[in-house]
Coordinates of C-alpha atoms and ligand atoms in Angstrom, one line a residue:
M1 CA -31.7 -26.3 4.4
R2 CA -30.9 -29.3 2.3
L3 CA -28.9 -29.5 -1.0
T4 CA -29.3 -32.7 -3.0
P5 CA -27.6 -33.5 -6.3
L6 CA -30.0 -34.6 -9.0
E7 CA -29.2 -37.2 -11.6
G8 CA -28.7 -36.4 -15.2
R9 CA -29.2 -33.0 -16.8
I10 CA -31.9 -30.4 -17.2
Y11 CA -32.4 -28.9 -20.7
L12 CA -34.1 -25.7 -21.6
A13 CA -36.0 -26.2 -24.8
I14 CA -35.9 -23.7 -27.6
P15 CA -39.3 -22.0 -27.9
G16 CA -41.1 -23.6 -30.9
L17 CA -38.6 -26.5 -31.2
E18 CA -39.4 -28.4 -28.1
D19 CA -40.1 -31.5 -30.2
H20 CA -36.6 -31.5 -31.5
L21 CA -35.2 -31.7 -28.0
R22 CA -37.5 -34.4 -26.9
A23 CA -36.6 -36.5 -30.0
E24 CA -32.9 -36.2 -29.0
L25 CA -33.3 -37.5 -25.5
P26 CA -33.7 -41.2 -24.8
P27 CA -36.8 -42.4 -23.0
P28 CA -37.9 -41.8 -20.4
E29 CA -37.7 -38.2 -21.3
G30 CA -39.9 -35.3 -20.8
V31 CA -40.3 -35.8 -17.1
S32 CA -41.3 -32.5 -15.6
V33 CA -38.7 -30.7 -13.6
R34 CA -41.0 -31.0 -10.6
A35 CA -41.2 -34.8 -10.9
A36 CA -37.5 -35.1 -11.4
A37 CA -36.9 -33.0 -8.3
G38 CA -39.1 -35.5 -6.4
L39 CA -42.0 -33.1 -6.0
L40 CA -44.4 -35.1 -8.1
P41 CA -44.5 -38.8 -8.7
S42 CA -43.0 -39.2 -12.2
D43 CA -45.0 -42.4 -12.8
S44 CA -48.2 -41.0 -11.6
A45 CA -51.0 -42.6 -13.7
Q46 CA -53.0 -39.4 -13.2
P47 CA -50.9 -36.5 -14.5
P48 CA -51.3 -33.4 -12.3
A49 CA -53.6 -30.7 -13.6
L50 CA -51.5 -28.2 -15.6
S51 CA -51.2 -24.7 -14.1
A52 CA -49.8 -21.7 -16.0
G53 CA -46.5 -22.5 -14.3
D54 CA -46.5 -26.0 -15.5
L55 CA -47.1 -25.0 -19.1
V56 CA -44.0 -22.8 -19.0
N57 CA -42.4 -25.6 -17.1
Q58 CA -42.7 -27.7 -20.2
R59 CA -39.6 -25.9 -21.5
F60 CA -37.5 -27.6 -18.8
V61 CA -36.8 -31.2 -19.9
V62 CA -35.1 -33.5 -17.5
S63 CA -33.1 -36.5 -18.7
S64 CA -31.5 -38.8 -16.2
N65 CA -29.7 -40.6 -18.9
P66 CA -28.6 -37.9 -21.4
P67 CA -26.7 -38.6 -24.5
A68 CA -23.2 -37.1 -24.7
E69 CA -24.3 -34.3 -27.0
V70 CA -27.7 -32.6 -27.3
F71 CA -27.9 -29.8 -29.9
W72 CA -31.5 -28.6 -29.8
C73 CA -31.6 -26.7 -26.6
Q74 CA -31.2 -23.1 -25.4
D75 CA -29.2 -24.2 -22.4
A76 CA -28.2 -27.4 -20.5
W77 CA -27.8 -27.5 -16.8
L78 CA -24.9 -29.9 -16.4
E79 CA -24.8 -30.5 -12.6
P80 CA -28.3 -30.0 -11.4
F81 CA -29.2 -29.9 -7.7
R82 CA -32.2 -29.4 -5.5
L83 CA -32.1 -26.9 -2.7
E84 CA -34.7 -26.9 0.0
F85 CA -34.5 -23.7 1.9
G86 CA -36.4 -21.8 4.6
S87 CA -35.9 -18.1 3.8
I88 CA -34.9 -15.9 0.9
N89 CA -31.6 -15.1 2.7
E90 CA -30.9 -18.8 3.2
A91 CA -31.4 -19.5 -0.5
A92 CA -29.2 -16.6 -1.6
R93 CA -26.4 -17.6 0.8
A94 CA -26.4 -21.2 -0.4
L95 CA -26.0 -20.0 -4.0
R96 CA -23.3 -17.5 -3.1
D97 CA -21.4 -20.2 -1.1
I98 CA -21.2 -22.3 -4.3
Q99 CA -20.0 -19.5 -6.6
R100 CA -20.4 -15.9 -7.5
N101 CA -22.5 -15.7 -10.6
W102 CA -26.1 -17.0 -11.0
A103 CA -28.9 -16.3 -13.5
P104 CA -32.5 -16.9 -12.6
V105 CA -34.7 -18.7 -15.1
L106 CA -38.1 -18.3 -13.4
F107 CA -41.5 -19.7 -14.4
T108 CA -43.2 -19.3 -11.1
Q109 CA -42.6 -17.6 -7.8
F110 CA -41.4 -14.5 -9.7
R111 CA -41.5 -12.1 -6.7
R112 CA -39.7 -14.5 -4.4
G113 CA -37.2 -15.2 -7.2
A114 CA -36.5 -11.5 -7.7
L115 CA -35.9 -11.1 -3.9
I116 CA -33.4 -14.0 -4.0
Q117 CA -31.6 -12.6 -7.0
E118 CA -31.4 -9.1 -5.4
K119 CA -29.2 -10.7 -2.8
L120 CA -26.8 -12.1 -5.4
P121 CA -24.2 -10.2 -7.4
P122 CA -26.0 -8.3 -10.1
L123 CA -26.1 -9.6 -13.7
Q124 CA -25.6 -7.2 -16.6
S125 CA -29.1 -7.2 -18.2
K126 CA -28.6 -4.4 -20.8
P127 CA -28.0 -5.3 -24.5
R128 CA -24.3 -5.8 -25.1
P129 CA -22.1 -3.9 -27.5
F130 CA -20.1 -6.0 -30.0
P131 CA -17.4 -7.2 -29.7
W132 CA -17.5 -8.1 -26.1
L133 CA -15.1 -10.6 -24.4
L134 CA -17.0 -13.2 -22.4
P135 CA -15.6 -13.5 -18.9
D136 CA -14.1 -17.0 -18.0
S137 CA -15.9 -17.2 -14.7
P138 CA -18.7 -19.7 -14.6
L139 CA -22.3 -18.7 -14.7
G140 CA -24.9 -20.9 -12.9
A141 CA -28.6 -21.0 -13.4
W142 CA -31.5 -21.6 -11.0
T143 CA -35.3 -21.7 -10.9
L144 CA -37.9 -22.0 -8.1
L145 CA -40.3 -24.9 -8.1
D146 CA -42.2 -23.5 -5.1
A147 CA -41.6 -21.1 -2.2
H148 CA -39.1 -23.4 -0.5
T149 CA -37.6 -25.5 -3.4
L150 CA -35.0 -24.3 -5.8
V151 CA -33.4 -26.3 -8.6
G152 CA -30.1 -25.0 -10.0
S153 CA -26.8 -25.9 -11.6
A154 CA -23.4 -24.2 -11.1
R155 CA -22.3 -25.4 -14.6
C156 CA -24.3 -24.6 -17.7
E157 CA -23.7 -25.2 -21.4
S158 CA -24.5 -21.7 -22.5
P159 CA -22.3 -18.8 -21.3
F160 CA -25.3 -16.5 -21.4
P161 CA -28.0 -16.2 -18.7
G162 CA -30.7 -18.7 -19.5
G163 CA -29.0 -19.1 -22.9
V164 CA -30.1 -15.6 -23.9
I165 CA -27.8 -12.9 -25.3
R166 CA -29.0 -9.5 -26.6
F167 CA -26.8 -7.1 -28.5
E168 CA -27.2 -3.4 -29.0
E169 CA -28.9 -3.3 -32.3
D170 CA -27.9 -1.1 -35.3
R171 CA -31.0 -0.5 -37.4
R172 CA -29.3 1.5 -40.1
G173 CA -25.9 -0.1 -40.8
P174 CA -26.5 -3.8 -41.5
P175 CA -28.8 -4.7 -44.4
S176 CA -30.2 -7.8 -42.5
R177 CA -30.6 -8.9 -38.9
A178 CA -28.5 -12.0 -39.6
Y179 CA -25.5 -10.0 -38.3
L180 CA -26.7 -10.8 -34.7
K181 CA -26.1 -14.5 -35.1
L182 CA -22.5 -13.9 -36.3
Q183 CA -21.9 -11.6 -33.4
E184 CA -23.1 -14.2 -31.0
A185 CA -21.0 -17.0 -32.6
L186 CA -17.9 -14.8 -32.4
V187 CA -18.5 -13.9 -28.8
R188 CA -18.9 -17.6 -28.0
C189 CA -15.5 -18.2 -29.8
R190 CA -14.0 -15.6 -27.5
K191 CA -12.1 -14.4 -30.6
W192 CA -13.0 -12.6 -33.9
P193 CA -11.2 -11.4 -37.0
A194 CA -8.5 -8.9 -36.4
P195 CA -7.9 -5.8 -38.6
G196 CA -6.5 -7.0 -41.9
D197 CA -7.6 -10.6 -41.5
R198 CA -8.7 -12.3 -44.7
C199 CA -12.3 -13.5 -44.5
L200 CA -14.4 -15.5 -46.9
D201 CA -18.1 -14.9 -46.5
A202 CA -20.1 -17.5 -48.5
G203 CA -23.8 -16.8 -49.0
A204 CA -23.1 -13.2 -48.1
S205 CA -26.1 -11.3 -49.5
P206 CA -27.6 -9.0 -48.5
G207 CA -24.5 -8.5 -46.4
G208 CA -25.2 -8.5 -42.6
W209 CA -22.2 -10.8 -41.9
T210 CA -19.9 -8.9 -44.3
W211 CA -20.9 -5.7 -42.5
V212 CA -19.8 -7.2 -39.1
L213 CA -16.5 -8.4 -40.6
A214 CA -15.7 -5.1 -42.4
R215 CA -16.5 -3.2 -39.2
L216 CA -13.9 -5.3 -37.4
G217 CA -11.4 -4.2 -40.0
A218 CA -11.2 -7.5 -41.9
Q219 CA -10.7 -7.8 -45.7
V220 CA -13.8 -9.6 -46.9
T221 CA -14.4 -11.7 -50.0
A222 CA -18.2 -11.9 -50.2
V223 CA -19.5 -14.7 -52.4
D224 CA -23.1 -15.0 -53.4
R225 CA -25.2 -15.7 -56.5
A226 CA -27.1 -12.6 -55.7
P227 CA -25.4 -9.2 -55.2
P228 CA -25.2 -7.7 -51.7
D229 CA -26.8 -4.5 -50.7
R230 CA -25.3 -1.4 -52.4
R231 CA -24.0 0.0 -49.2
I232 CA -22.0 -3.2 -48.6
L233 CA -20.7 -3.3 -52.2
A234 CA -19.4 0.3 -51.6
L235 CA -17.3 -0.7 -48.6
E236 CA -13.6 -0.5 -49.5
A237 CA -12.7 -3.7 -47.5
V238 CA -15.2 -5.8 -49.5
R239 CA -14.6 -7.7 -52.7
Y240 CA -17.7 -9.3 -54.2
L241 CA -17.6 -12.5 -56.3
R242 CA -20.9 -13.4 -58.0
H243 CA -20.5 -17.2 -57.9
D244 CA -21.8 -20.5 -56.5
A245 CA -19.8 -20.6 -53.3
F246 CA -19.5 -24.4 -53.5
T247 CA -17.9 -24.5 -56.9
L248 CA -15.1 -22.0 -56.1
P249 CA -12.0 -24.1 -55.3
C250 CA -10.4 -23.2 -52.0
E251 CA -7.0 -23.1 -53.7
D252 CA -8.2 -20.3 -56.0
L253 CA -9.3 -18.2 -53.0
G254 CA -6.0 -19.0 -51.2
P255 CA -5.3 -18.9 -47.4
Q256 CA -8.0 -17.4 -45.3
D257 CA -8.0 -16.4 -41.6
W258 CA -11.7 -17.1 -41.3
V259 CA -14.2 -18.9 -43.5
F260 CA -17.9 -18.1 -42.9
S261 CA -21.0 -19.6 -44.5
D262 CA -24.6 -18.7 -44.1
V263 CA -25.6 -20.3 -47.5
V264 CA -29.1 -21.7 -47.7
C265 CA -28.4 -25.2 -48.8
Y266 CA -28.9 -28.9 -47.9
P267 CA -26.6 -29.7 -45.0
P268 CA -24.6 -32.5 -46.8
R269 CA -23.6 -29.9 -49.4
L270 CA -22.2 -27.6 -46.8
L271 CA -20.5 -30.5 -45.0
E272 CA -18.7 -31.6 -48.2
W273 CA -17.5 -28.0 -48.7
I274 CA -16.2 -27.6 -45.1
E275 CA -14.4 -31.0 -45.5
K276 CA -12.6 -29.6 -48.5
W277 CA -11.5 -26.5 -46.7
L278 CA -10.3 -28.6 -43.7
A279 CA -8.4 -30.9 -46.0
S280 CA -6.8 -27.9 -47.8
G281 CA -5.3 -26.6 -44.6
L282 CA -5.9 -23.1 -45.8
C283 CA -8.0 -22.0 -42.9
E284 CA -8.3 -22.6 -39.1
N285 CA -11.4 -20.6 -38.2
F286 CA -14.9 -21.3 -39.3
V287 CA -18.4 -20.2 -38.5
C288 CA -21.0 -22.0 -40.7
T289 CA -24.8 -22.1 -40.3
V290 CA -26.4 -25.5 -40.9
K291 CA -29.9 -25.0 -42.0
F292 CA -32.7 -27.5 -41.8
Q293 CA -36.0 -27.9 -43.5
G294 CA -38.7 -29.9 -41.8
C295 CA -37.3 -32.4 -39.4
A296 CA -33.6 -32.2 -38.8
D297 CA -31.5 -35.2 -40.0
D298 CA -29.9 -36.7 -37.0
A299 CA -27.2 -38.6 -39.0
V300 CA -26.0 -35.4 -40.7
I301 CA -26.0 -33.6 -37.4
R302 CA -23.7 -36.3 -36.0
R303 CA -21.4 -35.8 -39.0
F304 CA -21.1 -32.1 -38.4
A305 CA -20.5 -32.7 -34.7
A306 CA -17.7 -35.1 -35.5
L307 CA -15.7 -32.7 -37.6
P308 CA -12.3 -32.1 -36.0
A309 CA -11.8 -29.4 -33.4
G310 CA -15.2 -27.9 -33.9
R311 CA -18.5 -27.8 -32.1
L312 CA -22.1 -27.6 -33.2
V313 CA -24.4 -25.4 -31.2
H314 CA -27.8 -23.8 -31.3
L315 CA -27.3 -20.1 -30.9
Y316 CA -29.9 -17.9 -29.3
H317 CA -30.2 -16.1 -32.7
N318 CA -30.4 -19.3 -34.7
K319 CA -33.9 -20.3 -35.9
H320 CA -34.4 -23.8 -37.4
E321 CA -30.6 -24.1 -37.8
L322 CA -27.5 -25.0 -35.9
T323 CA -24.1 -23.3 -36.2
W324 CA -20.8 -25.2 -36.6
I325 CA -17.9 -23.2 -35.0
R326 CA -14.3 -23.9 -35.1
A327 CA -11.9 -21.3 -33.6
G328 CA -8.4 -22.7 -34.2
G329 CA -5.3 -21.8 -32.3
Ligands
SAM401 C1 -29.6 -16.4 -45.3 S1 -28.9 -15.6 -46.7 C2 -27.4 -15.0 -46.1 C3 -27.6 -13.8 -45.2 C4 -26.3 -13.1 -44.9 N1 -25.4 -13.9 -44.1 C5 -26.5 -11.8 -44.2 O1 -25.9 -11.6 -43.1 O2 -27.1 -10.9 -44.8 C6 -28.4 -16.9 -47.7 C7 -27.7 -16.5 -49.0 O3 -27.2 -17.7 -49.6 C8 -27.1 -17.5 -51.0 N2 -26.9 -18.7 -51.7 C9 -27.7 -19.8 -51.8 N3 -27.0 -20.8 -52.4 C10 -25.8 -20.3 -52.7 C11 -24.6 -20.9 -53.4 N4 -24.6 -22.1 -53.8 N5 -23.5 -20.1 -53.5 C12 -23.5 -18.8 -53.0 N6 -24.6 -18.2 -52.4 C13 -25.7 -19.0 -52.2 C14 -28.4 -16.8 -51.3 O4 -28.4 -16.1 -52.5 C15 -28.6 -15.9 -50.0 O5 -28.2 -14.6 -50.3

């Protein structure tokens, strides 16, 4: 058995947004994980014929010289290593010796991978109820390149197995499925509004986010140019303001425990609005969706990422958008 640290990081691309990830990484990028792990010559003039496994494998992008922050990925493996092993028992033991929790992200060798995973502590695979407090213990990830070669990382960017989180869905209560991304953002914050907290929900209609907040017991001011669903309007904890969210002065709304935005708008408009809220000192906690049309503007992404005490992430439930999260003290 031989364990070798690999240089750089391994990124798991977002299905359909692979080009965004590749554009973020400096050349040489896009080396296949097999090549990076020394299994194929990365400079081979004749690229190896693609098998089904290799096609899936295109989702793993290896960068030996990664920038400090990469946003368009479903997960990043921060400390990758290669493990050459003889038997299934040996592979499982090597992973267990590193730490307790591991998630498989397989694209080949599915049967062998399942047998290794069976020998590791089980992962909760059922959809989660909300709210659910994420454990602090680290979760690693691994994949198999062939029957005797595993690539893994004990530290990953996403706290969810392979970057995937599924919630128990409520098909009757919320008027839109957008509630799932707010739930995910709040689980990642490891905190959420407490009963009685004042929440501003900008771009609230039809009301999925407001529904989540009201269910937590918060007092919600829902602002939108279009009215929310009738069932949301009927909730006692919800006050609706028909207004352009960006022209409502923060001082008029007063102190808020949380400010949310899912407004469809150009990112600079949202940035300017967040900066006003930050400057006002009226709120510490934010969850704001940054929506992009066509290609994402790298300069504006950097400006969101530089906002104080926040982080910009791609949630599993985000589409062509990122989420700026700040969960203050
Ligand atoms: C993606 S939807 C929000 C979905 C909502 N979060 C939910 O969970 O159901 C975007 C909303 O932004 C609203 N919107 C767009 N521009 C706005 C503005 N300047 N001020 C307020 N609302 C705006 C739209 O009317 C639309 O309802």
